[in-house]
mmCIF file with all atom_site columns, C-alpha atoms and ligand atoms in Angstrom:
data_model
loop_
_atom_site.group_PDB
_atom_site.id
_atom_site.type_symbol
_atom_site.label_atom_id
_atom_site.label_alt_id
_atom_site.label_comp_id
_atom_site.label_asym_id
_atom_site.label_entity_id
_atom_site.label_seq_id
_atom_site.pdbx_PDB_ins_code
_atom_site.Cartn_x
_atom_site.Cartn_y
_atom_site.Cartn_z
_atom_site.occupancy
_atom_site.B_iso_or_equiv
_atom_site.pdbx_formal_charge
_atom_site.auth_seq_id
_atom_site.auth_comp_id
_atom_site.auth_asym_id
_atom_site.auth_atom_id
_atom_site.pdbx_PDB_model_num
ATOM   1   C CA . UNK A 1 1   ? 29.135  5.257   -8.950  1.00 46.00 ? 1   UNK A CA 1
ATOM   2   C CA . UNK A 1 2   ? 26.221  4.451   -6.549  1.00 56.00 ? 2   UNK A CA 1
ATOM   3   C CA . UNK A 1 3   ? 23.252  6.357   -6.549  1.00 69.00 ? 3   UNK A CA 1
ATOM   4   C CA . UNK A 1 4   ? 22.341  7.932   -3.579  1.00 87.00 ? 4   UNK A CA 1
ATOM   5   C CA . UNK A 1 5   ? 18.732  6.048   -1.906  1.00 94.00 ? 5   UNK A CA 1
ATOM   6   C CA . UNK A 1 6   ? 15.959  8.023   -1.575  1.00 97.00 ? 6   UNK A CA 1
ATOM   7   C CA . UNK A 1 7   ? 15.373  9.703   1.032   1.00 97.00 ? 7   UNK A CA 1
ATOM   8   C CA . UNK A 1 8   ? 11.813  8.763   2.779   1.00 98.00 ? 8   UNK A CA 1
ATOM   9   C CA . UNK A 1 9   ? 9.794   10.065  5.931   1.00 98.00 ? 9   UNK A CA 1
ATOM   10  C CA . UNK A 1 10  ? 7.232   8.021   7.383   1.00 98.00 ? 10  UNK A CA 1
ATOM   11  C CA . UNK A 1 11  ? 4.127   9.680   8.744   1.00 98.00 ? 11  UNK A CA 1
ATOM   12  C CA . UNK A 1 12  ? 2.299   6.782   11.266  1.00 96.00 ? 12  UNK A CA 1
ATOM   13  C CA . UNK A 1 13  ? 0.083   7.634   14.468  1.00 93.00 ? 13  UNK A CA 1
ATOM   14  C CA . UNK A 1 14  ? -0.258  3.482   15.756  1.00 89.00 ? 14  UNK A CA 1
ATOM   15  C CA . UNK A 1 15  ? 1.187   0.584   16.179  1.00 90.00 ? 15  UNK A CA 1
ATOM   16  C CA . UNK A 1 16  ? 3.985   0.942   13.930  1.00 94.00 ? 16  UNK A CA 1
ATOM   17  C CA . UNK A 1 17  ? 4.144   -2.806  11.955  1.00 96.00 ? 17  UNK A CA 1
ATOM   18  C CA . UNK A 1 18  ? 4.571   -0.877  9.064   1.00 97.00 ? 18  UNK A CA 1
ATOM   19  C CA . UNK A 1 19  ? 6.869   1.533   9.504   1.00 97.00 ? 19  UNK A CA 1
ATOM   20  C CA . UNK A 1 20  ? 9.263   -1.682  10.953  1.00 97.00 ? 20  UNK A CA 1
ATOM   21  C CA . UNK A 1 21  ? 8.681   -3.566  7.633   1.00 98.00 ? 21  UNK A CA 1
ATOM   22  C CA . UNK A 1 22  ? 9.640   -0.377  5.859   1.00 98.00 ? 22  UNK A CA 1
ATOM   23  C CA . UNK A 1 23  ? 12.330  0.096   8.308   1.00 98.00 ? 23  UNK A CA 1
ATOM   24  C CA . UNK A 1 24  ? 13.762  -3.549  7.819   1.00 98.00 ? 24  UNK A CA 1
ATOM   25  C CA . UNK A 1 25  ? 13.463  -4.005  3.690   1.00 98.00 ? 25  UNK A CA 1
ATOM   26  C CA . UNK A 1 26  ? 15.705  -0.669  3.573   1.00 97.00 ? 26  UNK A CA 1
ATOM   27  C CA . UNK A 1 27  ? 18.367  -2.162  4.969   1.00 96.00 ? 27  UNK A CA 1
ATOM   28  C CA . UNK A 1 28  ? 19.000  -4.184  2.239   1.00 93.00 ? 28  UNK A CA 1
ATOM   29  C CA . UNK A 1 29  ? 21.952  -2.860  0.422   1.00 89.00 ? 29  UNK A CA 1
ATOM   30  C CA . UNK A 1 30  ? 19.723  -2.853  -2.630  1.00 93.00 ? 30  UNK A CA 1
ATOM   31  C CA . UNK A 1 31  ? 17.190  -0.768  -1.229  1.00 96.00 ? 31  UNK A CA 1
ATOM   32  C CA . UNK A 1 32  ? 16.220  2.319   -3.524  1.00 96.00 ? 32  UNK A CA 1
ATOM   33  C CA . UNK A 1 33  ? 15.398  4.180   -0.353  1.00 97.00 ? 33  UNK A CA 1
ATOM   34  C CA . UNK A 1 34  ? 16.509  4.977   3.104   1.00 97.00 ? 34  UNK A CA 1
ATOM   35  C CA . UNK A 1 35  ? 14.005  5.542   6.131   1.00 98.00 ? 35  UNK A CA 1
ATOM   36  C CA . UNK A 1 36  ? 15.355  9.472   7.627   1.00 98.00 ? 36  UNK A CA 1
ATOM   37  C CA . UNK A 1 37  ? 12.896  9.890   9.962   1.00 98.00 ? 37  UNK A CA 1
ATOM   38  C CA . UNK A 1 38  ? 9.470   9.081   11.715  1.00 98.00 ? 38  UNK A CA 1
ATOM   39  C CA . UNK A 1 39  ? 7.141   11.812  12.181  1.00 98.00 ? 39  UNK A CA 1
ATOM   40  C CA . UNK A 1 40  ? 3.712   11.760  13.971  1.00 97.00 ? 40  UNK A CA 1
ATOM   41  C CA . UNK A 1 41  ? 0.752   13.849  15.441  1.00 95.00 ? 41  UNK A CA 1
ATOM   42  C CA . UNK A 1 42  ? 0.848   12.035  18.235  1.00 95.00 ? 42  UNK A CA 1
ATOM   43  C CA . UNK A 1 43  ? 3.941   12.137  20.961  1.00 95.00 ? 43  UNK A CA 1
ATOM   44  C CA . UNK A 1 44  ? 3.904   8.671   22.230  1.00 93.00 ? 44  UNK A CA 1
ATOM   45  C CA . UNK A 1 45  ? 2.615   5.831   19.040  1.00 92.00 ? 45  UNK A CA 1
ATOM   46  C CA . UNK A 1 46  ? 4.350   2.542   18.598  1.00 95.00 ? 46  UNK A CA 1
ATOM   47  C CA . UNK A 1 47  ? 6.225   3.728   15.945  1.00 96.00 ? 47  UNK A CA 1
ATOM   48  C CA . UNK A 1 48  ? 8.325   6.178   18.735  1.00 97.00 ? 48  UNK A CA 1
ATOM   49  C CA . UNK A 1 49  ? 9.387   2.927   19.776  1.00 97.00 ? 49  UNK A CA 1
ATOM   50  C CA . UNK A 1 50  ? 9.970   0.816   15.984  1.00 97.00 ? 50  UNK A CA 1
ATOM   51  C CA . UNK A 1 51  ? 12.156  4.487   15.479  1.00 97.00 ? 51  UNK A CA 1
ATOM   52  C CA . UNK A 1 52  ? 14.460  4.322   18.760  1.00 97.00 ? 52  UNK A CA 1
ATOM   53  C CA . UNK A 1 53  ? 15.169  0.524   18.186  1.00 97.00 ? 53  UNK A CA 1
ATOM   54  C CA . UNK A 1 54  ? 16.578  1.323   14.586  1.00 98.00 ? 54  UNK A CA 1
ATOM   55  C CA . UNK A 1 55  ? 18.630  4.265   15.106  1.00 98.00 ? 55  UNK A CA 1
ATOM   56  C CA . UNK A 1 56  ? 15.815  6.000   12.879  1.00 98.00 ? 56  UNK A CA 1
ATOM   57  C CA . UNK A 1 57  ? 15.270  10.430  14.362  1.00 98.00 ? 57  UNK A CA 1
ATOM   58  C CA . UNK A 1 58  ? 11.187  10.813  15.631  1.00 98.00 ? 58  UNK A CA 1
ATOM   59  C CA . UNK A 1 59  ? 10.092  13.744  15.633  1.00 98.00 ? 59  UNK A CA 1
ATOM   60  C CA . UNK A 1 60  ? 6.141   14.734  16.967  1.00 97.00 ? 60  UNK A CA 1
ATOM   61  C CA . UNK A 1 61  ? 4.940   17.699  15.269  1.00 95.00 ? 61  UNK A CA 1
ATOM   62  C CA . UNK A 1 62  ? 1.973   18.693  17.841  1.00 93.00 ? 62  UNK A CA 1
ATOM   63  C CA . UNK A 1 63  ? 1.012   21.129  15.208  1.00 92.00 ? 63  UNK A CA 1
ATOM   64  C CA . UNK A 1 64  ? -0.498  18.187  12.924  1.00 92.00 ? 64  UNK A CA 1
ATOM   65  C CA . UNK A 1 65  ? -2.942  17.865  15.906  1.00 89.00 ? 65  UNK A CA 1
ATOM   66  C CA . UNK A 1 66  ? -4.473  20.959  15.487  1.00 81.00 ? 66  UNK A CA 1
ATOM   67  C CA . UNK A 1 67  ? -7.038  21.263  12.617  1.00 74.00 ? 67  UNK A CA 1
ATOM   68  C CA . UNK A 1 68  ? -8.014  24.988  13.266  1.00 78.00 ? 68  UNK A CA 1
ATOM   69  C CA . UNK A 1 69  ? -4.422  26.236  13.000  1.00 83.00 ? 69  UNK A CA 1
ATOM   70  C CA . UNK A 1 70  ? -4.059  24.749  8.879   1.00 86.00 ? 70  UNK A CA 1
ATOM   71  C CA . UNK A 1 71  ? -1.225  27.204  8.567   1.00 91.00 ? 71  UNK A CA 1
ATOM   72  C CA . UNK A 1 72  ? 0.976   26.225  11.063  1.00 92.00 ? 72  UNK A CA 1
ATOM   73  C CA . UNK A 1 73  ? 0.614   22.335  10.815  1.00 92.00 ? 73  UNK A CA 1
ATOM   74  C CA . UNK A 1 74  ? 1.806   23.615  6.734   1.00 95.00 ? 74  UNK A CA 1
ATOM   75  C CA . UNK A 1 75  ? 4.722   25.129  8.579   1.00 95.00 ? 75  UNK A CA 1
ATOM   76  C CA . UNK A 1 76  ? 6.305   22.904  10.270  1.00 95.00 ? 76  UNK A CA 1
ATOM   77  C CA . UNK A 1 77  ? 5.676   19.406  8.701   1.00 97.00 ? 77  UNK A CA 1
ATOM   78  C CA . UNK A 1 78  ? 7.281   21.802  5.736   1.00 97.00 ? 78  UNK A CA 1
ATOM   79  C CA . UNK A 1 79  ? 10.292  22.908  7.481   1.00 97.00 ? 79  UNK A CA 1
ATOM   80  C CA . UNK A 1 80  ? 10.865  18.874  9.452   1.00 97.00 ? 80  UNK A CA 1
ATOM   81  C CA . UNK A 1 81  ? 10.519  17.929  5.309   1.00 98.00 ? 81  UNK A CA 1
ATOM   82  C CA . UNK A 1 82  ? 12.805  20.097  4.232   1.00 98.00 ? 82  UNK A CA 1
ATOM   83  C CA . UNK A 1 83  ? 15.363  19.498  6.923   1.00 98.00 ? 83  UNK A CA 1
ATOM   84  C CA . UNK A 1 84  ? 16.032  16.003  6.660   1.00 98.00 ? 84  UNK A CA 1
ATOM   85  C CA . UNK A 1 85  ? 15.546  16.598  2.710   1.00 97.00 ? 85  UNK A CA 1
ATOM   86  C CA . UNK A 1 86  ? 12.646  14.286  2.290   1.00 98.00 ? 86  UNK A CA 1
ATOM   87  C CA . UNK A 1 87  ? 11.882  13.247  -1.016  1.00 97.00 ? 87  UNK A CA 1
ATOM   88  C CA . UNK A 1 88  ? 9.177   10.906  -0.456  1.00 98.00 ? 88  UNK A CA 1
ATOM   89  C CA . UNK A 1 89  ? 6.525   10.134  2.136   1.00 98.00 ? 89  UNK A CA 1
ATOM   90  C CA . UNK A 1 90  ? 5.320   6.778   3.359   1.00 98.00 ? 90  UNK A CA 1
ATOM   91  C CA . UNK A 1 91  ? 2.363   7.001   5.226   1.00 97.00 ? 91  UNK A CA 1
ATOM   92  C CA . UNK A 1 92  ? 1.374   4.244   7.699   1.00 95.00 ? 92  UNK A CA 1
ATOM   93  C CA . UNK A 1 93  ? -1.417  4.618   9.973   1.00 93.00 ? 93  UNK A CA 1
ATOM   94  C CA . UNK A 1 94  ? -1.541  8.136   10.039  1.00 93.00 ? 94  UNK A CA 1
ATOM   95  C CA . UNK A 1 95  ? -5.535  9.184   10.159  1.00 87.00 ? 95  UNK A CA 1
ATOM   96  C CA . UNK A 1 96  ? -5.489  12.966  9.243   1.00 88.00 ? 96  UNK A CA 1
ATOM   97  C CA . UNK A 1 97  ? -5.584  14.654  5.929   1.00 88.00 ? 97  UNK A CA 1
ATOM   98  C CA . UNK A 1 98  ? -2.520  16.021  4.572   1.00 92.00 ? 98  UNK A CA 1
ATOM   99  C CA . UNK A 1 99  ? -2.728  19.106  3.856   1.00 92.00 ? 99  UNK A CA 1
ATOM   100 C CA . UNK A 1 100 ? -2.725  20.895  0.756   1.00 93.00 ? 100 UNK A CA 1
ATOM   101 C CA . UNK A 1 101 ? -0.302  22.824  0.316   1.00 95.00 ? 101 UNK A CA 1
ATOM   102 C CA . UNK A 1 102 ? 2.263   19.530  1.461   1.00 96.00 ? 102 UNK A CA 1
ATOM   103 C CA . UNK A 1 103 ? 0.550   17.069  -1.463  1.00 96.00 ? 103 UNK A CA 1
ATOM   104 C CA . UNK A 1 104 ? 0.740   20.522  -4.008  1.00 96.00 ? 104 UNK A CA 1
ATOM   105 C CA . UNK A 1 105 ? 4.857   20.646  -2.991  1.00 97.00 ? 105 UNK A CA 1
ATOM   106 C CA . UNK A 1 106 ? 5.194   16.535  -2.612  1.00 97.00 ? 106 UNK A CA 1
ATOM   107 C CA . UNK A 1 107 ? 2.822   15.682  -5.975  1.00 95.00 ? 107 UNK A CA 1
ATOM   108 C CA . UNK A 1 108 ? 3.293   11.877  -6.743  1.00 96.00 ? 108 UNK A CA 1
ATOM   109 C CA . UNK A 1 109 ? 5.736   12.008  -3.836  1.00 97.00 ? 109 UNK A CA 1
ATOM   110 C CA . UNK A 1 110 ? 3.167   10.811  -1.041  1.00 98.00 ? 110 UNK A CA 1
ATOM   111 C CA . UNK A 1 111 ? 2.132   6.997   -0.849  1.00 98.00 ? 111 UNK A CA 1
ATOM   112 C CA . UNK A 1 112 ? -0.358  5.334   1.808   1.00 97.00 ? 112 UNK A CA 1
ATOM   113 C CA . UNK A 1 113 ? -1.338  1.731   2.771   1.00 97.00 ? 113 UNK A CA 1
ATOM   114 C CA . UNK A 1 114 ? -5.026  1.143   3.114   1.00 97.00 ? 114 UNK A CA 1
ATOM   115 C CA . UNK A 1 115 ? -6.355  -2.879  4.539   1.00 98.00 ? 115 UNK A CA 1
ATOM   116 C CA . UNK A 1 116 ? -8.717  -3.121  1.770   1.00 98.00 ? 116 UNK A CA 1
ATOM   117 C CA . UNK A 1 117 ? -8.752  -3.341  -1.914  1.00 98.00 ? 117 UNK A CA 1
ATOM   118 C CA . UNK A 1 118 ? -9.744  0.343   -3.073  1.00 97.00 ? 118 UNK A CA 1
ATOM   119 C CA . UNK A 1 119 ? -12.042 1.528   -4.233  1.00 96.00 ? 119 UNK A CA 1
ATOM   120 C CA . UNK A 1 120 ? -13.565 -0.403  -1.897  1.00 97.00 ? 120 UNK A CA 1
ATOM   121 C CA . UNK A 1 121 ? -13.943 0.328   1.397   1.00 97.00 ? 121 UNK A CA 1
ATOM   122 C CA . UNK A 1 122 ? -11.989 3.512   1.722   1.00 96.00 ? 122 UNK A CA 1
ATOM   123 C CA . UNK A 1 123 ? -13.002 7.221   2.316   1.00 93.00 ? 123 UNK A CA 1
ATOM   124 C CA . UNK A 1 124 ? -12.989 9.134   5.918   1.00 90.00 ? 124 UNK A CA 1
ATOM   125 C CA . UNK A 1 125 ? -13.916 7.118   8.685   1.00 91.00 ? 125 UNK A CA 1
ATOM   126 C CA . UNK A 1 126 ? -12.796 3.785   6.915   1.00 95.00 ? 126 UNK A CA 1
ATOM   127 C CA . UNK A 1 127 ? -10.002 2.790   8.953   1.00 94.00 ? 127 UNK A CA 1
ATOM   128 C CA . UNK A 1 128 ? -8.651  -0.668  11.301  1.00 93.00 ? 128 UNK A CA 1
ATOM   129 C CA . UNK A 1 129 ? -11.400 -3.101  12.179  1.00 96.00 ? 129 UNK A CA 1
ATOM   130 C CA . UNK A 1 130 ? -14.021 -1.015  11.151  1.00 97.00 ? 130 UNK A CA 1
ATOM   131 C CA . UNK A 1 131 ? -12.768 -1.677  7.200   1.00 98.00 ? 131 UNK A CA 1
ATOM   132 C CA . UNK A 1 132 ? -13.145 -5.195  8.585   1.00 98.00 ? 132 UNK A CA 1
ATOM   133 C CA . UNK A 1 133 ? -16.280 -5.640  9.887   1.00 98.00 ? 133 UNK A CA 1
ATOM   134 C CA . UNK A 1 134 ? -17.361 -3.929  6.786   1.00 98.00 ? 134 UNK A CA 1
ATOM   135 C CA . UNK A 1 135 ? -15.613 -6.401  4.296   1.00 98.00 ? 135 UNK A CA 1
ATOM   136 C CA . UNK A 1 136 ? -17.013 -9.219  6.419   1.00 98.00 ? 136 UNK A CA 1
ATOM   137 C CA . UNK A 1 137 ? -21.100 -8.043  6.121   1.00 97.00 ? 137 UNK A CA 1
ATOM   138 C CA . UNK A 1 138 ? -21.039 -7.843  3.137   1.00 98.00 ? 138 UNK A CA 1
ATOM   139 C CA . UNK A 1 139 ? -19.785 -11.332 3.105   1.00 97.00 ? 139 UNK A CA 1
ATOM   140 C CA . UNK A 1 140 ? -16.762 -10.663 0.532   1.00 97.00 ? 140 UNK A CA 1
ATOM   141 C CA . UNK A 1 141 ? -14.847 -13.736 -0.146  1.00 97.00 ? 141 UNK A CA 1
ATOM   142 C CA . UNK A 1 142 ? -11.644 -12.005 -0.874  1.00 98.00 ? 142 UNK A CA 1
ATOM   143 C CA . UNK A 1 143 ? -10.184 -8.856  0.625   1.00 98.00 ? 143 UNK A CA 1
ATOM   144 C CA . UNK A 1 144 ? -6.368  -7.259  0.713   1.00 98.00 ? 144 UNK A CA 1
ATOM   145 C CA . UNK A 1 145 ? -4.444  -4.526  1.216   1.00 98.00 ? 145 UNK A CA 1
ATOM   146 C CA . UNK A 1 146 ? -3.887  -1.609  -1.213  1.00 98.00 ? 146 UNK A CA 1
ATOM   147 C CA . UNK A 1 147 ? -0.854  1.073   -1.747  1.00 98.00 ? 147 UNK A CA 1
ATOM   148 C CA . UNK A 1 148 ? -2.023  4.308   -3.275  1.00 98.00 ? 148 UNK A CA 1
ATOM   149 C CA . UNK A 1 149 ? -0.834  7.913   -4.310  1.00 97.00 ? 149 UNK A CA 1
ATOM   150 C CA . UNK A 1 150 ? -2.033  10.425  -1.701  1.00 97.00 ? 150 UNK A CA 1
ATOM   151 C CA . UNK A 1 151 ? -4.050  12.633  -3.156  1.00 93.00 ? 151 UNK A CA 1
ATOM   152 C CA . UNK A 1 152 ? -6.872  15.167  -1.359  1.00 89.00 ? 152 UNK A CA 1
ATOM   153 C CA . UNK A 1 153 ? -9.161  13.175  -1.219  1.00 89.00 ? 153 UNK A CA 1
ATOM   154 C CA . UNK A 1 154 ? -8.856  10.038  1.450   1.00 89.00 ? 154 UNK A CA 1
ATOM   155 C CA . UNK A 1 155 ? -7.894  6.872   -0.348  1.00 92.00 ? 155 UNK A CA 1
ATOM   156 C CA . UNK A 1 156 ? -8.756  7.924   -3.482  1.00 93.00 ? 156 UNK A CA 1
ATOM   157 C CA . UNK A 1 157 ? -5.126  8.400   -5.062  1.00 96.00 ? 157 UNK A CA 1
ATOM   158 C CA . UNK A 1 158 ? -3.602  6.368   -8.342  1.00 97.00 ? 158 UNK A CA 1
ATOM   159 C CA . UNK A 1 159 ? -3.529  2.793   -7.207  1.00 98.00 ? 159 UNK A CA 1
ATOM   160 C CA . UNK A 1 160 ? 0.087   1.000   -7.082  1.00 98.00 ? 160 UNK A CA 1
ATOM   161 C CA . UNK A 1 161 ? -0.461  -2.235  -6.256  1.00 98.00 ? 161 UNK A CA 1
ATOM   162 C CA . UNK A 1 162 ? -2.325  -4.229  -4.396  1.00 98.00 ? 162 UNK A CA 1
ATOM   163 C CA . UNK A 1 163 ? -2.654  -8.102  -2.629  1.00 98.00 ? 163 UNK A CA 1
ATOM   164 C CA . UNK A 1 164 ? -5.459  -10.166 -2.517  1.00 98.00 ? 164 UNK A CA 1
ATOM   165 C CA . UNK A 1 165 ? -6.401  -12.472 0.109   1.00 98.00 ? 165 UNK A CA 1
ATOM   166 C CA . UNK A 1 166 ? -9.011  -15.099 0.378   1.00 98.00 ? 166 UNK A CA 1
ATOM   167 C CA . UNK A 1 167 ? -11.598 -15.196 3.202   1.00 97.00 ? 167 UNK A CA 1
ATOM   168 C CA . UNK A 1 168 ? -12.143 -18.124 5.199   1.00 94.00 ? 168 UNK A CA 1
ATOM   169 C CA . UNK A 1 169 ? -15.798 -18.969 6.374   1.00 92.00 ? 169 UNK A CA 1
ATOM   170 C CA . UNK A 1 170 ? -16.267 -17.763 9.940   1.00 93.00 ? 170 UNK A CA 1
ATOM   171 C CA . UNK A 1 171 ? -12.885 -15.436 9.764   1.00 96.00 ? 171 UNK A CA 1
ATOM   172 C CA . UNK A 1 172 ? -13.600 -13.032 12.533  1.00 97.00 ? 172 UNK A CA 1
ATOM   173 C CA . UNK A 1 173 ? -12.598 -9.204  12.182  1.00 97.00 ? 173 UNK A CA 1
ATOM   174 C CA . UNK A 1 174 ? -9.309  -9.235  14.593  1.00 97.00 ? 174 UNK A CA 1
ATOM   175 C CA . UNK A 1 175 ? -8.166  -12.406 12.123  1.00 98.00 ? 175 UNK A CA 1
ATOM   176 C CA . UNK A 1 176 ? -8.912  -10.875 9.360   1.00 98.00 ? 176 UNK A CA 1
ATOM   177 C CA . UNK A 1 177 ? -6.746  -7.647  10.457  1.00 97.00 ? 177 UNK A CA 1
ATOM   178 C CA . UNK A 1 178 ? -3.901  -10.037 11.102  1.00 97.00 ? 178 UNK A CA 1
ATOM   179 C CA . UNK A 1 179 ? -4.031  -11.146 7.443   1.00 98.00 ? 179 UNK A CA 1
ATOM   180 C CA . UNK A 1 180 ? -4.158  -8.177  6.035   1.00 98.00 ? 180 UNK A CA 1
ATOM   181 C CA . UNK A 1 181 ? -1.142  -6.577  7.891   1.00 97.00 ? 181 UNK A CA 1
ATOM   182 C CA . UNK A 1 182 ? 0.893   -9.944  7.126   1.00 98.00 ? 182 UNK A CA 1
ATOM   183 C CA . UNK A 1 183 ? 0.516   -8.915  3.513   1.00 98.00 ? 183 UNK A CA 1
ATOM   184 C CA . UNK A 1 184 ? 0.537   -5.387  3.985   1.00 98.00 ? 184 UNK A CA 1
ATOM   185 C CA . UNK A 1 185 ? 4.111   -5.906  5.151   1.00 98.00 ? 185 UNK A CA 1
ATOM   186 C CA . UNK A 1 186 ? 5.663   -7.350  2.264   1.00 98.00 ? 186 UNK A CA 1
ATOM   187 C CA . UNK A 1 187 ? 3.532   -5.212  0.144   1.00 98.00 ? 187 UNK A CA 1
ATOM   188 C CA . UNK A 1 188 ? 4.836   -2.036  1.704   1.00 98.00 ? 188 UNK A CA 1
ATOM   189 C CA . UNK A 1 189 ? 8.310   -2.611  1.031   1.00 98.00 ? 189 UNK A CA 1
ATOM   190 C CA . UNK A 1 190 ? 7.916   -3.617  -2.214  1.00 98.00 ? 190 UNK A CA 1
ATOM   191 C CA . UNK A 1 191 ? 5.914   -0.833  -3.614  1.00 98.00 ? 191 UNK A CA 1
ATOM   192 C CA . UNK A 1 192 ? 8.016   1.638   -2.149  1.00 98.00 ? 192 UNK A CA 1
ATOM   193 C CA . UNK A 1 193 ? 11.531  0.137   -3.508  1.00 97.00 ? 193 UNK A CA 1
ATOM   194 C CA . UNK A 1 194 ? 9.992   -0.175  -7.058  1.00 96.00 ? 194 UNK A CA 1
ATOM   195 C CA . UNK A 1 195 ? 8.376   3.786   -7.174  1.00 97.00 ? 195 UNK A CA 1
ATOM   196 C CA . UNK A 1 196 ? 11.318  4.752   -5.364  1.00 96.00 ? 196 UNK A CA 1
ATOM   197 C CA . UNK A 1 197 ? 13.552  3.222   -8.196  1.00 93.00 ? 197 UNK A CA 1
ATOM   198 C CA . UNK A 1 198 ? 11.459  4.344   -10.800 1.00 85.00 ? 198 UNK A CA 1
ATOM   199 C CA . UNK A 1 199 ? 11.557  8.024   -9.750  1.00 72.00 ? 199 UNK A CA 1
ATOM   200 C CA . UNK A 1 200 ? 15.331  7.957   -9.241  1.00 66.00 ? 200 UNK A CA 1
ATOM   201 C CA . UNK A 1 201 ? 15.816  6.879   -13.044 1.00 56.00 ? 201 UNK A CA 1
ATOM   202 C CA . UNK A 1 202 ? 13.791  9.835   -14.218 1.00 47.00 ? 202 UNK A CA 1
ATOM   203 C CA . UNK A 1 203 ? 15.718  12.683  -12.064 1.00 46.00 ? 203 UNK A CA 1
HETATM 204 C C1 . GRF B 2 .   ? -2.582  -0.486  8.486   1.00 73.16 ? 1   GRF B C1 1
HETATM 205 O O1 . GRF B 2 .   ? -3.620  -1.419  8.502   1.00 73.16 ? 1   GRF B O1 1
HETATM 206 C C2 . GRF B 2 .   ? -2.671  0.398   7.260   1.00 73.16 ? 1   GRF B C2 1
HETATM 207 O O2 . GRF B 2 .   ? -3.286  -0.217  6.184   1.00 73.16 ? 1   GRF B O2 1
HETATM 208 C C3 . GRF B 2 .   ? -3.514  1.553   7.735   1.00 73.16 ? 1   GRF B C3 1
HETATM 209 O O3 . GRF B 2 .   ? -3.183  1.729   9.079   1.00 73.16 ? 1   GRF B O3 1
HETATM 210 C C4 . GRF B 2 .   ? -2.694  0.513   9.626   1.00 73.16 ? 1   GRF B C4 1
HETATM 211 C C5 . GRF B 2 .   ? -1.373  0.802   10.265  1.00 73.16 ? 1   GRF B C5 1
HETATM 212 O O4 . GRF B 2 .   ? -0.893  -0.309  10.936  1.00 73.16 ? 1   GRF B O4 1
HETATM 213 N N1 . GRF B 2 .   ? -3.317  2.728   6.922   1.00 73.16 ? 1   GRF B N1 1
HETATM 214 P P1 . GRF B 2 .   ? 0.558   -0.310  11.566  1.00 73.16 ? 1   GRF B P1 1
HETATM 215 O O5 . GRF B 2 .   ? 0.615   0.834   12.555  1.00 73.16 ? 1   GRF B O5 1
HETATM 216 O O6 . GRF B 2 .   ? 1.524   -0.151  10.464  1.00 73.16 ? 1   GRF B O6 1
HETATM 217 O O7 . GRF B 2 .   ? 0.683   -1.642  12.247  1.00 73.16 ? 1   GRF B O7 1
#
């Protein structure tokens, strides 16, 4: 008999390249996971559009926007969870901390893509072109992408896998971004497919 996929939300607030490389790799028939729905903070991000085009339910949750009211963003990222029965979460591009209580209920169950190779140059405020610029004064000669557990803490989650990438002399920041989402979007998939698998076999 075939095993039901698993059953993944993606949590994005940009541009949504991504979530469509997600998107696309699941529908491959031998896909351990199926995309159910695109959730952000936001009520109009690329990924509104990457959704529609696939078919794919996106839902805004306004409540994720508002970091005084902990409780309620709890609430109902909880109850949009629970109703398309998520069993794992893929973020992409989403900027805010997860809260608690969510990583407590979804341990092991959350998994982020960061454009560098962590440990290095994550933490808050390390995000886009600014990780970027940052890999490039320091004058690294490699760089990469990096898919993590999500943990409290930003980007500081059990490591998966990650790429590397060489750096050309004179690579500017908005080429070096291109890179690293090339690679990012095989990585992506590919992580995701082979934890999803992994966690089916021990259920
Ligand atoms: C990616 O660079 C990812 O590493 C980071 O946010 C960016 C999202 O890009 N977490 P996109 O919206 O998937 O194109």
């Amino acid at each position: 008999m075939e095993k039901d996929k698993i059953r993944v939300a993606i949590m994005a607030s940009g541009f949504g390249s991504n979530a469509s490389a997600l998107i696309e790799f699941s529908k491959n028939t031998l896909s351990s996971y199926e995309i159910v729905v695109c959730i952000s903070n936001k009520e109009n991000p690329g990924i509104k559009e990457v959704a529609r085009r696939n078919a794919i339910p996106f839902e805004y949750c306004p409540e994720l926007q508002d970091s005084q009211n902990q409780h309620n963003s709890v609430v109902s990222l909880h109850h949009l969870l629970q109703s398309y029965k998520i069993d794992i979460i893929a973020l992409s591009g989403y900027l805010k901390l997860i809260p608690q209580q969510i990583i407590d209920i979804y341990k092991d169950r959350i998994l982020n893509i960061h454009p560098s190779l962590l440990p290095k140059y994550g933490g808050k405020g390390m995000y886009g072109i600014k990780v970027h610029n940052a890999v490039l004064q320091d004058k690294n000669t490699e760089t990469g992408a990096t898919v993590h557990l999500v943990n409290e803490q930003y980007d500081k989650g059990k490591i998966l896998g990650r790429r590397i990438i060489q750096i050309n002399e004179n690579c500017s920041p908005e080429e070096l971004n291109e890179k690293v989402k090339k690679i990012e979007n095989i990585l992506y998939p590919e992580i995701l497919h082979n934890y999803c698998k992994q966690f089916y076999s021990h259920s």
